[in-house]
């Protein structure tokens, strides 16, 4: 039996309900467990992310060098352009885009609360 059965990333933010809505729409998720005091989003495939209220939360300044990147999320997507339209339509902001295409293309964004994340193309599975 595995000692750890699940992991949940928890992001601090000033307005967890609003940020949960952003990620619920981005991930096609559903509201999750709130018994811990966090606002959670979960998907049927087991992906879970939660948000904790922090009244003094400030956005990260990444990718600016004066504030190092402590952590960020990476989402693998089938269609980079469609994913970008969804992110921006939900209130996310582009922070870094790269011109080259191919399996190493990635685009950086911040969510409405300023947390950094990256979109990368999902690589096709062999078979």
Coordinates of N, CA and C in Angstrom, one line a residue:
X1 N 0.8 -1.2 0.0 CA 0.0 0.0 0.0 C 0.9 1.2 0.0
X2 N 0.6 2.2 -0.8 CA 1.3 3.4 -0.9 C 1.1 4.3 0.3
X3 N 2.2 4.9 0.8 CA 2.1 5.7 2.0 C 1.4 7.0 1.6
X4 N 1.7 7.6 0.5 CA 1.0 8.8 0.0 C 0.1 8.4 -1.1
X5 N -1.2 8.8 -1.0 CA -2.2 8.4 -1.9 C -2.6 9.5 -2.9
X6 N -2.3 10.7 -2.5 CA -2.7 11.9 -3.4 C -1.9 13.1 -3.0
X7 N -1.9 14.0 -3.9 CA -1.2 15.3 -3.6 C -2.1 16.4 -4.1
X8 N -2.1 17.5 -3.4 CA -2.9 18.7 -3.8 C -1.9 19.9 -3.7
X9 N -1.9 20.6 -4.8 CA -1.1 21.9 -4.7 C -2.1 22.9 -4.2
X10 N -1.6 23.7 -3.2 CA -2.4 24.8 -2.6 C -1.7 26.1 -2.9
X11 N -2.5 27.0 -3.5 CA -2.0 28.4 -3.8 C -2.6 29.4 -2.8
X12 N -1.8 30.2 -2.2 CA -2.3 31.3 -1.4 C -2.8 32.5 -2.3
X13 N -3.9 33.1 -1.9 CA -4.4 34.2 -2.7 C -5.4 35.0 -1.9
X14 N -5.7 36.2 -2.3 CA -6.6 37.1 -1.6 C -8.0 36.6 -1.7
X15 N -8.4 36.1 -2.9 CA -9.8 35.7 -3.2 C -9.9 34.3 -3.7
X16 N -9.8 33.3 -2.9 CA -9.8 31.9 -3.3 C -11.0 31.5 -4.2
X17 N -12.2 32.0 -3.9 CA -13.3 31.6 -4.7 C -13.2 32.1 -6.2
X18 N -12.7 33.3 -6.4 CA -12.5 33.8 -7.7 C -11.4 33.0 -8.5
X19 N -10.3 32.7 -7.8 CA -9.2 32.0 -8.4 C -9.6 30.6 -8.7
X20 N -10.4 30.0 -7.8 CA -10.9 28.6 -8.1 C -11.8 28.6 -9.3
X21 N -12.6 29.6 -9.5 CA -13.4 29.7 -10.7 C -12.5 29.7 -12.0
X22 N -11.4 30.5 -12.0 CA -10.5 30.6 -13.1 C -10.0 29.2 -13.4
X23 N -9.5 28.5 -12.4 CA -8.9 27.1 -12.7 C -9.9 26.1 -13.0
X24 N -11.1 26.2 -12.4 CA -12.2 25.3 -12.7 C -12.5 25.3 -14.2
X25 N -12.6 26.6 -14.7 CA -12.9 26.7 -16.1 C -11.7 26.3 -17.0
X26 N -10.5 26.6 -16.6 CA -9.3 26.3 -17.4 C -9.2 24.7 -17.5
X27 N -9.4 24.1 -16.4 CA -9.2 22.6 -16.3 C -10.4 21.8 -16.5
X28 N -11.5 22.4 -16.8 CA -12.8 21.7 -17.0 C -13.0 20.8 -15.7
X29 N -12.9 21.5 -14.6 CA -13.0 20.8 -13.3 C -14.3 21.0 -12.6
X30 N -14.4 20.4 -11.4 CA -15.6 20.6 -10.6 C -15.1 21.0 -9.2
X31 N -16.1 21.7 -8.4 CA -15.7 22.0 -7.1 C -15.3 20.8 -6.3
X32 N -14.3 20.9 -5.4 CA -13.9 19.7 -4.7 C -14.1 19.9 -3.2
X33 N -13.4 19.2 -2.4 CA -13.6 19.1 -0.9 C -13.3 20.5 -0.3
X34 N -14.1 21.0 0.5 CA -13.9 22.3 1.2 C -13.7 22.1 2.7
X35 N -13.7 20.8 3.2 CA -13.7 20.6 4.6 C -12.3 21.0 5.3
X36 N -11.3 21.2 4.5 CA -10.0 21.7 5.0 C -9.9 23.2 5.1
X37 N -11.0 23.9 4.7 CA -10.9 25.3 4.7 C -10.4 25.9 3.4
X38 N -9.9 25.1 2.5 CA -9.5 25.5 1.2 C -10.6 25.5 0.2
X39 N -10.5 26.2 -0.8 CA -11.4 26.1 -2.0 C -10.7 25.2 -3.0
X40 N -11.3 24.1 -3.3 CA -10.6 23.1 -4.1 C -11.3 22.9 -5.5
X41 N -10.5 22.6 -6.5 CA -11.0 22.2 -7.8 C -10.4 20.8 -8.1
X42 N -11.3 19.9 -8.6 CA -10.8 18.6 -8.9 C -11.4 18.1 -10.2
X43 N -10.6 17.2 -10.9 CA -11.1 16.6 -12.1 C -11.3 15.1 -11.9
X44 N -12.0 14.5 -12.8 CA -12.3 13.0 -12.6 C -11.0 12.2 -12.7
X45 N -10.0 12.7 -13.5 CA -8.7 12.0 -13.6 C -7.8 12.1 -12.4
X46 N -8.3 12.8 -11.3 CA -7.5 12.9 -10.1 C -6.7 14.2 -9.9
X47 N -6.7 15.0 -10.9 CA -6.0 16.3 -10.7 C -6.7 17.1 -9.7
X48 N -6.0 17.7 -8.7 CA -6.6 18.5 -7.7 C -5.7 19.7 -7.5
X49 N -6.4 20.9 -7.2 CA -5.7 22.1 -6.9 C -6.6 22.9 -5.9
X50 N -6.0 23.5 -4.9 CA -6.7 24.2 -3.9 C -6.2 25.6 -3.7
X51 N -7.0 26.4 -3.1 CA -6.7 27.8 -2.9 C -7.0 28.2 -1.4
X52 N -6.0 28.9 -0.8 CA -6.2 29.3 0.6 C -6.2 30.8 0.7
X53 N -7.1 31.3 1.5 CA -7.2 32.8 1.7 C -6.0 33.3 2.4
X54 N -5.4 34.3 1.9 CA -4.2 35.0 2.5 C -4.4 36.5 2.2
X55 N -4.9 37.2 3.2 CA -5.2 38.7 2.9 C -4.0 39.5 2.6
X56 N -2.8 39.1 2.8 CA -1.6 39.8 2.5 C -0.8 39.2 1.3
X57 N -1.4 38.4 0.6 CA -0.8 37.7 -0.6 C -0.4 38.8 -1.7
X58 N 0.8 38.6 -2.2 CA 1.2 39.5 -3.3 C 1.6 38.7 -4.5
X59 N 1.3 39.1 -5.7 CA 1.7 38.3 -6.9 C 3.2 38.2 -7.0
X60 N 3.7 37.1 -7.5 CA 5.1 36.9 -7.8 C 5.5 37.8 -9.0
X61 N 6.8 38.2 -9.0 CA 7.2 39.0 -10.1 C 7.9 38.3 -11.2
X62 N 7.9 37.0 -11.2 CA 8.5 36.1 -12.2 C 7.9 36.5 -13.6
X63 N 8.6 36.6 -14.6 CA 10.0 36.2 -14.8 C 11.0 37.3 -14.6
X64 N 10.7 38.4 -13.9 CA 11.7 39.4 -13.6 C 12.7 38.9 -12.7
X65 N 14.0 39.2 -12.9 CA 15.1 38.6 -12.1 C 15.1 39.0 -10.6
X66 N 14.5 40.1 -10.2 CA 14.6 40.5 -8.8 C 13.8 39.6 -7.9
X67 N 13.0 38.7 -8.4 CA 12.3 37.7 -7.5 C 12.3 36.4 -8.2
X68 N 13.1 35.5 -7.6 CA 13.3 34.1 -8.2 C 12.0 33.4 -8.3
X69 N 11.9 32.5 -9.2 CA 10.7 31.6 -9.3 C 10.8 30.5 -8.3
X70 N 9.9 30.5 -7.3 CA 9.9 29.5 -6.3 C 9.1 28.3 -6.7
X71 N 8.1 28.4 -7.4 CA 7.3 27.3 -8.0 C 6.3 27.8 -9.0
X72 N 5.9 27.0 -9.9 CA 4.9 27.3 -10.9 C 4.3 26.1 -11.4
X73 N 3.1 26.2 -12.0 CA 2.4 25.1 -12.5 C 2.7 24.9 -14.0
X74 N 2.7 23.7 -14.5 CA 2.9 23.4 -15.9 C 1.6 22.6 -16.4
X75 N 1.0 23.1 -17.4 CA -0.2 22.3 -18.0 C 0.2 21.9 -19.4
X76 N 0.0 20.6 -19.6 CA 0.2 20.0 -21.0 C -1.1 20.1 -21.7
X77 N -1.1 20.7 -22.9 CA -2.3 20.9 -23.7 C -2.1 20.4 -25.1
X78 N -3.3 20.1 -25.7 CA -3.3 19.5 -27.1 C -3.2 20.6 -28.1
X79 N -3.7 21.8 -27.8 CA -3.8 22.9 -28.8 C -3.4 24.2 -28.1
X80 N -2.1 24.6 -28.3 CA -1.5 25.8 -27.6 C -2.4 27.1 -27.9
X81 N -2.8 27.3 -29.1 CA -3.5 28.5 -29.4 C -4.9 28.5 -28.7
X82 N -5.6 27.4 -28.7 CA -6.9 27.3 -28.1 C -6.7 27.5 -26.6
X83 N -5.7 26.9 -26.0 CA -5.4 27.0 -24.5 C -5.1 28.5 -24.2
X84 N -4.3 29.1 -25.0 CA -4.0 30.5 -24.8 C -5.3 31.4 -24.8
X85 N -6.1 31.1 -25.8 CA -7.4 31.9 -25.9 C -8.2 31.7 -24.6
X86 N -8.3 30.5 -24.1 CA -9.0 30.2 -22.9 C -8.4 30.9 -21.7
X87 N -7.1 30.8 -21.5 CA -6.4 31.5 -20.4 C -6.7 33.0 -20.4
X88 N -6.5 33.6 -21.5 CA -6.7 35.1 -21.6 C -8.2 35.4 -21.5
X89 N -9.0 34.6 -22.0 CA -10.5 34.9 -21.9 C -11.0 34.8 -20.4
X90 N -10.3 34.0 -19.6 CA -10.6 33.8 -18.2 C -9.9 34.8 -17.3
X91 N -9.1 35.7 -17.9 CA -8.4 36.7 -17.1 C -7.0 36.5 -16.8
X92 N -6.4 35.4 -17.4 CA -4.9 35.2 -17.2 C -4.1 36.2 -18.1
X93 N -2.9 36.4 -17.7 CA -2.1 37.4 -18.5 C -0.8 36.7 -19.0
X94 N -0.5 36.9 -20.3 CA 0.7 36.4 -20.8 C 1.9 37.1 -20.2
X95 N 2.9 36.3 -19.8 CA 4.2 36.8 -19.2 C 5.4 36.6 -20.1
X96 N 5.3 35.5 -20.9 CA 6.4 35.1 -21.7 C 5.9 34.2 -22.8
X97 N 6.2 34.5 -24.1 CA 5.9 33.6 -25.2 C 7.2 33.4 -25.9
X98 N 7.2 32.2 -26.6 CA 8.4 31.9 -27.3 C 8.0 31.6 -28.8
X99 N 8.8 32.0 -29.7 CA 8.4 31.8 -31.1 C 8.6 30.4 -31.6
X100 N 9.6 29.6 -31.2 CA 9.8 28.3 -31.9 C 8.7 27.4 -31.6
X101 N 8.4 26.6 -32.6 CA 7.3 25.6 -32.5 C 8.0 24.2 -32.3
X102 N 7.2 23.2 -32.0 CA 7.8 21.9 -31.8 C 7.5 21.4 -30.4
X103 N 8.1 20.3 -30.0 CA 7.8 19.7 -28.7 C 8.3 20.6 -27.5
X104 N 9.2 21.5 -27.7 CA 9.7 22.3 -26.6 C 9.1 23.7 -26.5
X105 N 8.1 24.0 -27.3 CA 7.4 25.3 -27.3 C 6.8 25.4 -25.9
X106 N 6.8 26.5 -25.3 CA 6.1 26.8 -24.1 C 5.7 28.3 -24.0
X107 N 4.7 28.6 -23.3 CA 4.2 29.9 -23.1 C 3.9 30.2 -21.7
X108 N 4.4 31.3 -21.1 CA 4.2 31.6 -19.7 C 3.0 32.6 -19.5
X109 N 2.4 32.4 -18.4 CA 1.2 33.2 -18.0 C 1.2 33.4 -16.5
X110 N 0.4 34.3 -16.1 CA 0.0 34.4 -14.7 C -1.5 34.4 -14.6
X111 N -1.9 33.7 -13.5 CA -3.4 33.6 -13.3 C -3.9 35.0 -12.7
X112 N -5.2 35.2 -12.5 CA -5.6 36.5 -12.1 C -5.1 37.0 -10.7
X113 N -4.5 36.1 -9.9 CA -3.9 36.5 -8.7 C -2.4 36.6 -8.8
X114 N -1.8 36.4 -10.0 CA -0.4 36.6 -10.2 C 0.4 35.3 -10.1
X115 N -0.1 34.2 -9.9 CA 0.7 32.9 -9.8 C 1.1 32.5 -11.2
X116 N 2.4 32.3 -11.4 CA 2.9 31.9 -12.7 C 2.6 30.5 -13.1
X117 N 2.3 30.2 -14.4 CA 2.2 28.9 -14.9 C 2.6 28.9 -16.4
X118 N 2.8 27.7 -16.9 CA 3.3 27.5 -18.2 C 2.4 26.5 -19.0
X119 N 2.1 26.8 -20.2 CA 1.5 25.9 -21.1 C 2.5 25.2 -22.0
X120 N 2.5 23.9 -22.1 CA 3.4 23.2 -23.0 C 2.6 22.2 -23.8
X121 N 3.0 21.9 -25.1 CA 2.3 20.9 -25.9 C 2.4 19.6 -25.2
X122 N 1.3 18.8 -25.2 CA 1.3 17.5 -24.8 C 2.0 16.6 -25.9
X123 N 2.9 15.8 -25.5 CA 3.6 15.0 -26.5 C 2.7 13.8 -26.9
X124 N 2.7 13.4 -28.1 CA 1.9 12.3 -28.5 C 2.4 11.0 -27.8
X125 N 1.5 10.1 -27.4 CA 2.0 8.9 -26.7 C 2.3 7.9 -27.8
X126 N 3.3 7.0 -27.5 CA 3.7 6.0 -28.5 C 2.6 4.9 -28.5
X127 N 2.4 4.3 -29.7 CA 1.5 3.2 -29.7 C 0.6 3.3 -30.8

